Amino acid sequence: MVAHTLNMMKENAPSNDLTIVVNTCDAYHDVLGIFFHALQDCWPDCPYPVVINTESLTCTHPARVHHHSSRIGADDWGARLRATLSTIDSEFVMMLYDDFILEAPVSYERVQQALGLLQAQPSAAVTYLIDTAVPLSRTDTDDIFVAIKDRVDYRLNSAPAIWRKQALMNYTEAGDNPWAWEVFGSYRTWGDGQVFYSLNPKQSNIYPYNHKKGGAIYRGKWVREVVEEVEKKYLLNIDWTLRGFSSDTVFEKRSLMWKLNFLQTGFRMVGLKAFHFLAGYIRVKFHVR
């Protein structure tokens, strides 16, 4: 009876309420095949349309592709995401990245619970589909989703999530990049009255993937423990040596120039609020209390 009811819900699902957005770029084009193999394997009855947010390369995957080339030459991730979202009619979007490779089945019912929370609360901006490890407003609850505290780091982050599309656009500006968006973009959310929900740590992840190093690619290289499982499961014609593998023993530092550009981007994004990050960085770097 339960299975029959669920099947009826799927057949009658208002798929126009939610669109899946897969964020990629030309440099990560080789991971899309893995993503869609896993999506079909772990979520074969997904009722929602899929849009690929990319730069210029064509894609043959079962999705609508939105190309956006920056006027400045280099990729403008923030402008590209906003341009992609502006082409989507649904009120809500599931934000995913190309290297979020599914490893277990996705429950339609649990996705609908996350979507339903947003639909029921106009002040809710997002429901993250995994335990984000961001500080929560309470820990003594069995609720499926728990509100994230205001004024905490990574309140805005790239974890798999269902977003109110307009809220996501409001928190994203031209010139943003994914790394600065999480760090400095979080300050845009502080005190604005919007509610951010994370999956309760007591719950299993709704979007199950290996996120120990973010996904299947870490700083431009394959994450071995992710793609080795992929290679076993799917027949893919990929030369893994072209990208190489991220090391588990060598800490891959960011260059000084990258850090300076990152900080400059932060001040451009949020002005003096960027000092919150700088102060925290100094405390960690020099063990200042």
Coordinates of C-alpha atoms in Angstrom, one line a residue:
M1 CA 0.0 0.0 0.0
V2 CA 2.8 2.4 0.9
A3 CA 4.7 1.6 -2.3
H4 CA 1.6 2.1 -4.3
T5 CA 0.9 5.5 -2.7
L6 CA 4.5 6.5 -3.3
N7 CA 4.3 5.5 -6.9
M8 CA 1.1 7.5 -7.3
M9 CA 2.9 10.5 -5.8
K10 CA 5.8 10.2 -8.3
E11 CA 3.4 10.0 -11.2
N12 CA 1.6 13.1 -10.1
A13 CA 4.7 14.9 -8.9
P14 CA 4.6 18.6 -9.8
S15 CA 8.0 18.4 -11.4
N16 CA 7.7 22.0 -12.5
D17 CA 8.2 22.9 -8.8
L18 CA 11.8 21.8 -8.7
T19 CA 14.7 21.8 -11.2
I20 CA 18.0 20.1 -10.7
V21 CA 21.0 22.4 -11.6
V22 CA 24.3 20.7 -12.2
N23 CA 27.1 23.1 -11.9
T24 CA 30.2 22.4 -14.1
C25 CA 32.7 24.2 -16.2
D26 CA 34.8 23.4 -19.3
A27 CA 37.8 22.3 -17.2
Y28 CA 35.6 19.7 -15.4
H29 CA 33.9 18.5 -18.5
D30 CA 35.3 15.0 -18.1
V31 CA 33.4 14.3 -14.8
L32 CA 29.9 14.8 -16.3
G33 CA 29.7 11.3 -17.7
I34 CA 30.4 9.8 -14.3
F35 CA 27.8 12.1 -12.7
F36 CA 25.0 11.0 -15.1
H37 CA 25.9 7.3 -14.9
A38 CA 25.6 7.5 -11.1
L39 CA 22.4 9.6 -11.3
Q40 CA 20.7 7.1 -13.6
D41 CA 21.9 4.2 -11.5
C42 CA 21.0 5.6 -8.1
W43 CA 17.9 7.7 -9.0
P44 CA 16.5 6.1 -12.2
D45 CA 12.9 7.5 -11.5
C46 CA 14.0 11.0 -10.8
P47 CA 11.0 13.1 -11.9
Y48 CA 12.7 16.5 -12.0
P49 CA 14.1 18.2 -15.1
V50 CA 17.9 18.7 -15.1
V51 CA 19.8 21.8 -16.3
I52 CA 23.6 21.8 -16.8
N53 CA 25.2 25.1 -16.0
T54 CA 28.4 25.4 -18.0
E55 CA 30.6 27.6 -20.2
S56 CA 31.0 26.7 -23.9
L57 CA 31.4 22.9 -24.4
T58 CA 28.5 20.9 -25.7
C59 CA 27.0 18.0 -23.7
T60 CA 25.1 14.9 -24.8
H61 CA 23.7 14.1 -21.4
P62 CA 19.9 13.9 -20.7
A63 CA 19.6 17.5 -19.6
R64 CA 19.1 21.0 -20.9
V65 CA 22.4 22.8 -21.3
H66 CA 22.8 26.5 -20.5
H67 CA 25.9 28.0 -21.9
H68 CA 27.2 31.3 -20.6
S69 CA 30.5 32.9 -21.6
S70 CA 31.9 35.8 -19.6
R71 CA 32.4 39.2 -21.2
I72 CA 35.7 39.5 -19.3
G73 CA 37.3 36.4 -20.9
A74 CA 37.9 34.4 -17.7
D75 CA 35.0 32.5 -16.4
D76 CA 32.7 34.5 -14.1
W77 CA 31.1 31.8 -12.0
G78 CA 28.7 34.2 -10.2
A79 CA 27.3 35.8 -13.4
R80 CA 27.0 32.4 -15.0
L81 CA 25.0 30.9 -12.1
R82 CA 22.7 33.8 -12.1
A83 CA 22.2 33.6 -15.9
T84 CA 21.4 29.9 -15.6
L85 CA 18.9 30.4 -12.8
S86 CA 17.2 33.2 -14.7
T87 CA 16.3 30.7 -17.4
I88 CA 14.6 28.3 -14.9
D89 CA 10.8 28.6 -14.3
S90 CA 10.5 26.5 -11.2
E91 CA 10.4 28.3 -7.8
F92 CA 13.0 25.8 -6.3
V93 CA 16.2 24.4 -7.5
M94 CA 18.4 21.5 -6.3
M95 CA 22.0 22.7 -6.5
L96 CA 24.5 20.1 -7.3
Y97 CA 28.1 20.1 -8.6
D98 CA 29.4 17.8 -11.3
D99 CA 31.7 15.8 -9.0
F100 CA 28.9 15.0 -6.4
I101 CA 28.8 11.3 -7.5
L102 CA 25.9 9.4 -6.0
E103 CA 26.8 6.2 -4.2
A104 CA 23.4 5.0 -3.0
P105 CA 19.8 5.3 -3.9
V106 CA 18.0 8.6 -3.5
S107 CA 14.6 8.6 -1.8
Y108 CA 11.9 10.6 -3.6
E109 CA 9.9 10.8 -0.4
R110 CA 12.8 12.4 1.5
V111 CA 13.5 14.9 -1.3
Q112 CA 9.8 15.8 -1.2
Q113 CA 10.1 16.4 2.6
A114 CA 12.9 18.8 2.0
L115 CA 11.0 20.6 -0.7
G116 CA 7.8 20.6 1.4
L117 CA 9.6 22.4 4.2
L118 CA 10.5 25.3 1.9
Q119 CA 7.1 25.4 0.4
A120 CA 5.5 25.7 3.9
Q121 CA 7.8 28.4 5.2
P122 CA 8.2 31.5 3.1
S123 CA 11.2 32.6 5.2
A124 CA 13.1 29.4 4.5
A125 CA 15.9 29.9 2.0
V126 CA 17.4 26.4 1.8
T127 CA 17.3 22.8 3.0
Y128 CA 20.7 21.1 2.8
L129 CA 20.4 17.4 1.9
I130 CA 23.3 16.3 4.0
D131 CA 24.6 16.9 7.5
T132 CA 26.6 20.1 6.9
A133 CA 28.4 20.1 10.3
V134 CA 27.5 23.8 10.6
P135 CA 26.4 24.9 14.1
L136 CA 22.7 24.3 14.6
S137 CA 20.1 26.2 16.6
R138 CA 19.4 23.1 18.7
T139 CA 20.8 19.5 19.0
D140 CA 18.1 18.0 21.2
T141 CA 15.6 17.3 18.5
D142 CA 14.6 14.4 16.2
D143 CA 13.3 16.7 13.6
I144 CA 14.5 15.8 10.1
F145 CA 15.8 19.3 9.4
V146 CA 17.2 21.7 12.0
A147 CA 17.7 25.4 11.6
I148 CA 21.3 26.6 11.3
K149 CA 22.4 29.3 13.7
D150 CA 22.6 32.9 12.3
R151 CA 26.1 34.6 12.0
V152 CA 28.1 31.4 11.7
D153 CA 30.7 30.5 9.0
Y154 CA 29.6 28.4 6.0
R155 CA 25.9 29.1 6.6
L156 CA 25.9 29.5 2.8
N157 CA 27.7 26.5 1.3
S158 CA 27.9 24.3 -1.7
A159 CA 26.5 21.1 -0.1
P160 CA 23.7 19.4 -2.1
A161 CA 20.6 21.4 -1.3
I162 CA 17.2 22.5 -2.4
W163 CA 17.1 26.3 -2.6
R164 CA 14.4 28.9 -3.1
K165 CA 15.7 30.1 -6.4
Q166 CA 15.2 33.8 -5.7
A167 CA 17.1 33.5 -2.4
L168 CA 20.0 31.8 -4.2
M169 CA 20.1 34.5 -6.8
N170 CA 20.0 37.2 -4.0
Y171 CA 23.1 35.7 -2.3
T172 CA 25.0 35.4 -5.6
E173 CA 26.7 38.3 -7.5
A174 CA 28.7 38.6 -10.7
G175 CA 32.4 38.2 -9.8
D176 CA 31.8 35.5 -7.1
N177 CA 33.7 32.3 -7.3
P178 CA 32.6 29.0 -5.6
W179 CA 35.2 29.3 -2.8
A180 CA 34.7 32.9 -1.9
W181 CA 30.9 32.4 -2.3
E182 CA 30.9 30.0 0.6
V183 CA 33.2 32.0 2.9
F184 CA 32.3 35.6 2.2
G185 CA 28.9 35.0 0.8
S186 CA 27.9 33.6 4.2
Y187 CA 28.2 37.1 5.6
R188 CA 25.5 38.3 3.2
T189 CA 23.1 36.0 5.0
W190 CA 23.8 37.2 8.5
G191 CA 20.8 38.8 10.2
D192 CA 18.6 38.9 7.1
G193 CA 15.8 37.0 8.6
Q194 CA 16.0 34.0 6.2
V195 CA 16.1 30.5 7.7
F196 CA 18.7 28.0 6.6
Y197 CA 18.0 24.3 7.4
S198 CA 20.5 21.5 7.6
L199 CA 19.8 17.8 7.7
N200 CA 19.8 16.6 11.3
P201 CA 23.1 14.7 12.0
K202 CA 20.9 11.8 13.3
Q203 CA 19.6 11.3 9.8
S204 CA 21.3 9.5 6.9
N205 CA 22.2 11.8 4.0
I206 CA 19.4 12.3 1.5
Y207 CA 21.9 12.9 -1.3
P208 CA 24.5 10.2 -0.4
Y209 CA 28.0 10.8 -1.9
N210 CA 31.6 10.8 -0.7
H211 CA 32.3 14.3 0.4
K212 CA 35.5 13.9 2.5
K213 CA 37.4 15.9 0.0
G214 CA 34.4 17.7 -1.5
G215 CA 33.6 15.1 -4.2
A216 CA 35.3 13.3 -7.0
I217 CA 37.8 16.1 -7.8
Y218 CA 40.0 17.9 -5.3
R219 CA 42.0 20.9 -6.5
G220 CA 41.9 19.7 -10.0
K221 CA 42.8 16.0 -9.4
W222 CA 40.7 12.9 -9.0
V223 CA 39.9 11.6 -5.5
R224 CA 41.1 8.0 -5.7
E225 CA 38.6 6.5 -3.2
V226 CA 35.7 8.0 -5.2
V227 CA 36.7 7.2 -8.7
E228 CA 38.0 3.7 -8.0
E229 CA 34.5 2.7 -6.9
V230 CA 33.1 4.4 -10.1
E231 CA 35.6 2.5 -12.3
K232 CA 34.4 -0.8 -10.8
K233 CA 30.7 0.0 -11.3
Y234 CA 30.5 1.7 -14.7
L235 CA 32.1 1.1 -18.1
L236 CA 33.7 4.4 -18.7
N237 CA 36.3 5.4 -21.2
I238 CA 38.4 7.7 -19.0
D239 CA 42.1 8.1 -18.9
W240 CA 42.6 8.8 -15.2
T241 CA 46.2 9.7 -15.7
L242 CA 45.4 12.9 -17.6
R243 CA 44.1 14.6 -14.5
G244 CA 46.1 12.5 -12.0
F245 CA 45.1 11.7 -8.4
S246 CA 45.0 13.9 -5.3
S247 CA 47.4 12.7 -2.7
D248 CA 46.3 11.5 0.8
T249 CA 49.7 12.1 2.3
V250 CA 50.8 15.4 0.8
F251 CA 49.0 18.6 1.9
E252 CA 48.3 20.5 -1.3
K253 CA 48.7 24.2 -0.3
R254 CA 47.2 27.2 -2.0
S255 CA 49.7 29.6 -3.4
L256 CA 50.3 33.0 -1.8
M257 CA 48.9 34.7 -4.9
W258 CA 45.7 32.5 -4.7
K259 CA 45.3 33.6 -1.1
L260 CA 45.8 37.2 -1.8
N261 CA 43.3 37.1 -4.7
F262 CA 40.9 35.3 -2.5
L263 CA 41.0 38.0 0.2
Q264 CA 40.7 40.7 -2.5
T265 CA 37.6 39.0 -3.8
G266 CA 36.2 38.9 -0.3
F267 CA 36.6 42.6 0.2
R268 CA 35.0 43.3 -3.1
M269 CA 32.1 41.0 -2.2
V270 CA 31.2 42.2 1.3
G271 CA 33.5 45.1 2.1
L272 CA 34.6 45.4 5.7
K273 CA 32.7 42.3 6.7
A274 CA 35.7 40.4 5.1
F275 CA 37.6 41.2 8.3
H276 CA 35.6 38.5 10.0
F277 CA 37.4 35.9 7.9
L278 CA 40.7 37.6 8.2
A279 CA 40.5 37.7 12.0
G280 CA 39.5 34.1 12.1
Y281 CA 42.3 33.1 9.8
I282 CA 44.9 34.9 12.0
R283 CA 43.5 33.2 15.1
V284 CA 43.9 29.8 13.6
K285 CA 47.2 30.5 11.9
F286 CA 48.9 31.9 15.0
H287 CA 46.9 30.0 17.6
V288 CA 45.5 33.3 19.0
R289 CA 42.6 33.0 21.4

